[in-house]
Amino acid sequence: MKRTMPIVMTIIFCISLCYYLAWIVYGVYLAFHGIEQGWLIPSLSDGEMVYGFKAFNEALGMCFIYTVMRYWFIPLYQVIYIIAFIVEKVRKKGACP
């Protein structure tokens, strides 16, 4: 059985999922240690620290902003990989009755 999707692409995809795992771990860290509520615009912040679930949500917001601004290629690669994976599965299913 010949694979059309190289194993290297699958390994890269699995490694790229660690990016989100790192943000979840960072969110848990911030839930216990706190984060300044106005981290996005510090000049408008009152310096209040938030903890718990609110801090975890702030970390997820930070993840979203960093992903959009700097690390946009990670979700782009994942979307391309998933589309290629689905196309490969459909082709295999259509080729074999």
mmCIF file with all atom_site columns, C-alpha atoms in Angstrom:
data_model
loop_
_atom_site.group_PDB
_atom_site.id
_atom_site.type_symbol
_atom_site.label_atom_id
_atom_site.label_alt_id
_atom_site.label_comp_id
_atom_site.label_asym_id
_atom_site.label_entity_id
_atom_site.label_seq_id
_atom_site.pdbx_PDB_ins_code
_atom_site.Cartn_x
_atom_site.Cartn_y
_atom_site.Cartn_z
_atom_site.occupancy
_atom_site.B_iso_or_equiv
_atom_site.pdbx_formal_charge
_atom_site.auth_seq_id
_atom_site.auth_comp_id
_atom_site.auth_asym_id
_atom_site.auth_atom_id
_atom_site.pdbx_PDB_model_num
ATOM 1  C CA . MET A 1 1  ? 0.000   0.000  0.000  1.00 0.00 ? 1  MET A CA 1
ATOM 2  C CA . LYS A 1 2  ? 1.570   3.255  -1.137 1.00 0.00 ? 2  LYS A CA 1
ATOM 3  C CA . ARG A 1 3  ? 1.024   6.405  0.869  1.00 0.00 ? 3  ARG A CA 1
ATOM 4  C CA . THR A 1 4  ? 0.755   9.601  -1.109 1.00 0.00 ? 4  THR A CA 1
ATOM 5  C CA . MET A 1 5  ? 1.129   11.813 1.958  1.00 0.00 ? 5  MET A CA 1
ATOM 6  C CA . PRO A 1 6  ? 4.695   11.567 3.273  1.00 0.00 ? 6  PRO A CA 1
ATOM 7  C CA . ILE A 1 7  ? 5.229   10.610 6.882  1.00 0.00 ? 7  ILE A CA 1
ATOM 8  C CA . VAL A 1 8  ? 7.262   13.800 7.391  1.00 0.00 ? 8  VAL A CA 1
ATOM 9  C CA . MET A 1 9  ? 4.162   15.915 6.786  1.00 0.00 ? 9  MET A CA 1
ATOM 10 C CA . THR A 1 10 ? 2.299   13.949 9.446  1.00 0.00 ? 10 THR A CA 1
ATOM 11 C CA . ILE A 1 11 ? 5.148   14.401 11.913 1.00 0.00 ? 11 ILE A CA 1
ATOM 12 C CA . ILE A 1 12 ? 5.223   18.154 11.254 1.00 0.00 ? 12 ILE A CA 1
ATOM 13 C CA . PHE A 1 13 ? 1.459   18.289 11.762 1.00 0.00 ? 13 PHE A CA 1
ATOM 14 C CA . CYS A 1 14 ? 1.745   16.528 15.123 1.00 0.00 ? 14 CYS A CA 1
ATOM 15 C CA . ILE A 1 15 ? 4.549   18.845 16.205 1.00 0.00 ? 15 ILE A CA 1
ATOM 16 C CA . SER A 1 16 ? 2.502   21.878 15.171 1.00 0.00 ? 16 SER A CA 1
ATOM 17 C CA . LEU A 1 17 ? -0.225  20.781 17.591 1.00 0.00 ? 17 LEU A CA 1
ATOM 18 C CA . CYS A 1 18 ? 2.287   21.241 20.412 1.00 0.00 ? 18 CYS A CA 1
ATOM 19 C CA . TYR A 1 19 ? 2.014   24.996 19.776 1.00 0.00 ? 19 TYR A CA 1
ATOM 20 C CA . TYR A 1 20 ? -1.526  24.979 21.158 1.00 0.00 ? 20 TYR A CA 1
ATOM 21 C CA . LEU A 1 21 ? -0.550  22.666 23.990 1.00 0.00 ? 21 LEU A CA 1
ATOM 22 C CA . ALA A 1 22 ? 2.131   25.172 25.014 1.00 0.00 ? 22 ALA A CA 1
ATOM 23 C CA . TRP A 1 23 ? -0.468  27.959 25.125 1.00 0.00 ? 23 TRP A CA 1
ATOM 24 C CA . ILE A 1 24 ? -2.778  25.840 27.294 1.00 0.00 ? 24 ILE A CA 1
ATOM 25 C CA . VAL A 1 25 ? 0.085   25.144 29.701 1.00 0.00 ? 25 VAL A CA 1
ATOM 26 C CA . TYR A 1 26 ? 0.911   28.864 29.741 1.00 0.00 ? 26 TYR A CA 1
ATOM 27 C CA . GLY A 1 27 ? -2.765  29.629 30.434 1.00 0.00 ? 27 GLY A CA 1
ATOM 28 C CA . VAL A 1 28 ? -2.750  27.291 33.434 1.00 0.00 ? 28 VAL A CA 1
ATOM 29 C CA . TYR A 1 29 ? 0.456   28.947 34.641 1.00 0.00 ? 29 TYR A CA 1
ATOM 30 C CA . LEU A 1 30 ? -1.151  32.384 34.377 1.00 0.00 ? 30 LEU A CA 1
ATOM 31 C CA . ALA A 1 31 ? -4.266  31.136 36.160 1.00 0.00 ? 31 ALA A CA 1
ATOM 32 C CA . PHE A 1 32 ? -2.141  30.535 39.260 1.00 0.00 ? 32 PHE A CA 1
ATOM 33 C CA . HIS A 1 33 ? 0.411   33.348 38.940 1.00 0.00 ? 33 HIS A CA 1
ATOM 34 C CA . GLY A 1 34 ? -1.800  36.049 37.447 1.00 0.00 ? 34 GLY A CA 1
ATOM 35 C CA . ILE A 1 35 ? -1.635  38.392 34.509 1.00 0.00 ? 35 ILE A CA 1
ATOM 36 C CA . GLU A 1 36 ? -2.166  42.115 34.224 1.00 0.00 ? 36 GLU A CA 1
ATOM 37 C CA . GLN A 1 37 ? -5.644  42.729 32.893 1.00 0.00 ? 37 GLN A CA 1
ATOM 38 C CA . GLY A 1 38 ? -4.500  45.313 30.345 1.00 0.00 ? 38 GLY A CA 1
ATOM 39 C CA . TRP A 1 39 ? -1.648  43.339 28.769 1.00 0.00 ? 39 TRP A CA 1
ATOM 40 C CA . LEU A 1 40 ? -2.803  44.280 25.273 1.00 0.00 ? 40 LEU A CA 1
ATOM 41 C CA . ILE A 1 41 ? -2.762  48.057 25.801 1.00 0.00 ? 41 ILE A CA 1
ATOM 42 C CA . PRO A 1 42 ? -0.646  48.701 28.906 1.00 0.00 ? 42 PRO A CA 1
ATOM 43 C CA . SER A 1 43 ? -1.027  52.480 28.735 1.00 0.00 ? 43 SER A CA 1
ATOM 44 C CA . LEU A 1 44 ? -4.784  52.141 29.308 1.00 0.00 ? 44 LEU A CA 1
ATOM 45 C CA . SER A 1 45 ? -4.401  49.554 32.069 1.00 0.00 ? 45 SER A CA 1
ATOM 46 C CA . ASP A 1 46 ? -5.011  50.212 35.743 1.00 0.00 ? 46 ASP A CA 1
ATOM 47 C CA . GLY A 1 47 ? -2.462  47.548 36.711 1.00 0.00 ? 47 GLY A CA 1
ATOM 48 C CA . GLU A 1 48 ? -5.029  45.123 38.132 1.00 0.00 ? 48 GLU A CA 1
ATOM 49 C CA . MET A 1 49 ? -3.929  41.490 38.214 1.00 0.00 ? 49 MET A CA 1
ATOM 50 C CA . VAL A 1 50 ? -6.417  38.756 37.363 1.00 0.00 ? 50 VAL A CA 1
ATOM 51 C CA . TYR A 1 51 ? -6.224  35.104 38.343 1.00 0.00 ? 51 TYR A CA 1
ATOM 52 C CA . GLY A 1 52 ? -8.083  31.871 37.711 1.00 0.00 ? 52 GLY A CA 1
ATOM 53 C CA . PHE A 1 53 ? -10.398 31.316 34.780 1.00 0.00 ? 53 PHE A CA 1
ATOM 54 C CA . LYS A 1 54 ? -10.250 34.979 33.733 1.00 0.00 ? 54 LYS A CA 1
ATOM 55 C CA . ALA A 1 55 ? -6.455  34.785 33.475 1.00 0.00 ? 55 ALA A CA 1
ATOM 56 C CA . PHE A 1 56 ? -6.768  31.569 31.470 1.00 0.00 ? 56 PHE A CA 1
ATOM 57 C CA . ASN A 1 57 ? -9.143  33.356 29.073 1.00 0.00 ? 57 ASN A CA 1
ATOM 58 C CA . GLU A 1 58 ? -6.662  36.238 28.780 1.00 0.00 ? 58 GLU A CA 1
ATOM 59 C CA . ALA A 1 59 ? -3.965  33.706 27.826 1.00 0.00 ? 59 ALA A CA 1
ATOM 60 C CA . LEU A 1 60 ? -6.210  32.225 25.129 1.00 0.00 ? 60 LEU A CA 1
ATOM 61 C CA . GLY A 1 61 ? -6.849  35.733 23.812 1.00 0.00 ? 61 GLY A CA 1
ATOM 62 C CA . MET A 1 62 ? -3.115  36.331 23.800 1.00 0.00 ? 62 MET A CA 1
ATOM 63 C CA . CYS A 1 63 ? -2.673  33.064 21.889 1.00 0.00 ? 63 CYS A CA 1
ATOM 64 C CA . PHE A 1 64 ? -5.192  34.156 19.274 1.00 0.00 ? 64 PHE A CA 1
ATOM 65 C CA . ILE A 1 65 ? -3.548  37.559 18.778 1.00 0.00 ? 65 ILE A CA 1
ATOM 66 C CA . TYR A 1 66 ? -0.017  36.120 18.591 1.00 0.00 ? 66 TYR A CA 1
ATOM 67 C CA . THR A 1 67 ? -1.189  33.455 16.161 1.00 0.00 ? 67 THR A CA 1
ATOM 68 C CA . VAL A 1 68 ? -2.850  35.972 13.858 1.00 0.00 ? 68 VAL A CA 1
ATOM 69 C CA . MET A 1 69 ? 0.007   38.477 13.972 1.00 0.00 ? 69 MET A CA 1
ATOM 70 C CA . ARG A 1 70 ? 3.152   36.330 14.057 1.00 0.00 ? 70 ARG A CA 1
ATOM 71 C CA . TYR A 1 71 ? 2.509   32.615 13.792 1.00 0.00 ? 71 TYR A CA 1
ATOM 72 C CA . TRP A 1 72 ? -0.156  32.541 11.067 1.00 0.00 ? 72 TRP A CA 1
ATOM 73 C CA . PHE A 1 73 ? 1.735   29.833 9.203  1.00 0.00 ? 73 PHE A CA 1
ATOM 74 C CA . ILE A 1 74 ? 0.959   27.209 11.869 1.00 0.00 ? 74 ILE A CA 1
ATOM 75 C CA . PRO A 1 75 ? -2.833  27.111 11.366 1.00 0.00 ? 75 PRO A CA 1
ATOM 76 C CA . LEU A 1 76 ? -2.308  27.597 7.622  1.00 0.00 ? 76 LEU A CA 1
ATOM 77 C CA . TYR A 1 77 ? -0.164  24.452 7.463  1.00 0.00 ? 77 TYR A CA 1
ATOM 78 C CA . GLN A 1 78 ? -2.691  22.542 9.570  1.00 0.00 ? 78 GLN A CA 1
ATOM 79 C CA . VAL A 1 79 ? -5.571  23.515 7.284  1.00 0.00 ? 79 VAL A CA 1
ATOM 80 C CA . ILE A 1 80 ? -3.594  22.538 4.180  1.00 0.00 ? 80 ILE A CA 1
ATOM 81 C CA . TYR A 1 81 ? -2.628  19.219 5.794  1.00 0.00 ? 81 TYR A CA 1
ATOM 82 C CA . ILE A 1 82 ? -6.223  18.420 6.777  1.00 0.00 ? 82 ILE A CA 1
ATOM 83 C CA . ILE A 1 83 ? -7.508  19.257 3.283  1.00 0.00 ? 83 ILE A CA 1
ATOM 84 C CA . ALA A 1 84 ? -4.809  17.070 1.685  1.00 0.00 ? 84 ALA A CA 1
ATOM 85 C CA . PHE A 1 85 ? -5.610  14.255 4.128  1.00 0.00 ? 85 PHE A CA 1
ATOM 86 C CA . ILE A 1 86 ? -9.326  14.393 3.304  1.00 0.00 ? 86 ILE A CA 1
ATOM 87 C CA . VAL A 1 87 ? -8.632  14.483 -0.446 1.00 0.00 ? 87 VAL A CA 1
ATOM 88 C CA . GLU A 1 88 ? -6.356  11.449 -0.097 1.00 0.00 ? 88 GLU A CA 1
ATOM 89 C CA . LYS A 1 89 ? -9.015  9.523  1.832  1.00 0.00 ? 89 LYS A CA 1
ATOM 90 C CA . VAL A 1 90 ? -11.717 10.396 -0.733 1.00 0.00 ? 90 VAL A CA 1
ATOM 91 C CA . ARG A 1 91 ? -9.469  9.333  -3.626 1.00 0.00 ? 91 ARG A CA 1
ATOM 92 C CA . LYS A 1 92 ? -8.698  6.014  -1.973 1.00 0.00 ? 92 LYS A CA 1
ATOM 93 C CA . LYS A 1 93 ? -12.343 5.377  -1.256 1.00 0.00 ? 93 LYS A CA 1
ATOM 94 C CA . GLY A 1 94 ? -13.368 6.248  -4.814 1.00 0.00 ? 94 GLY A CA 1
ATOM 95 C CA . ALA A 1 95 ? -10.626 4.138  -6.415 1.00 0.00 ? 95 ALA A CA 1
ATOM 96 C CA . CYS A 1 96 ? -11.461 0.945  -4.558 1.00 0.00 ? 96 CYS A CA 1
ATOM 97 C CA . PRO A 1 97 ? -15.051 -0.254 -4.904 1.00 0.00 ? 97 PRO A CA 1
#
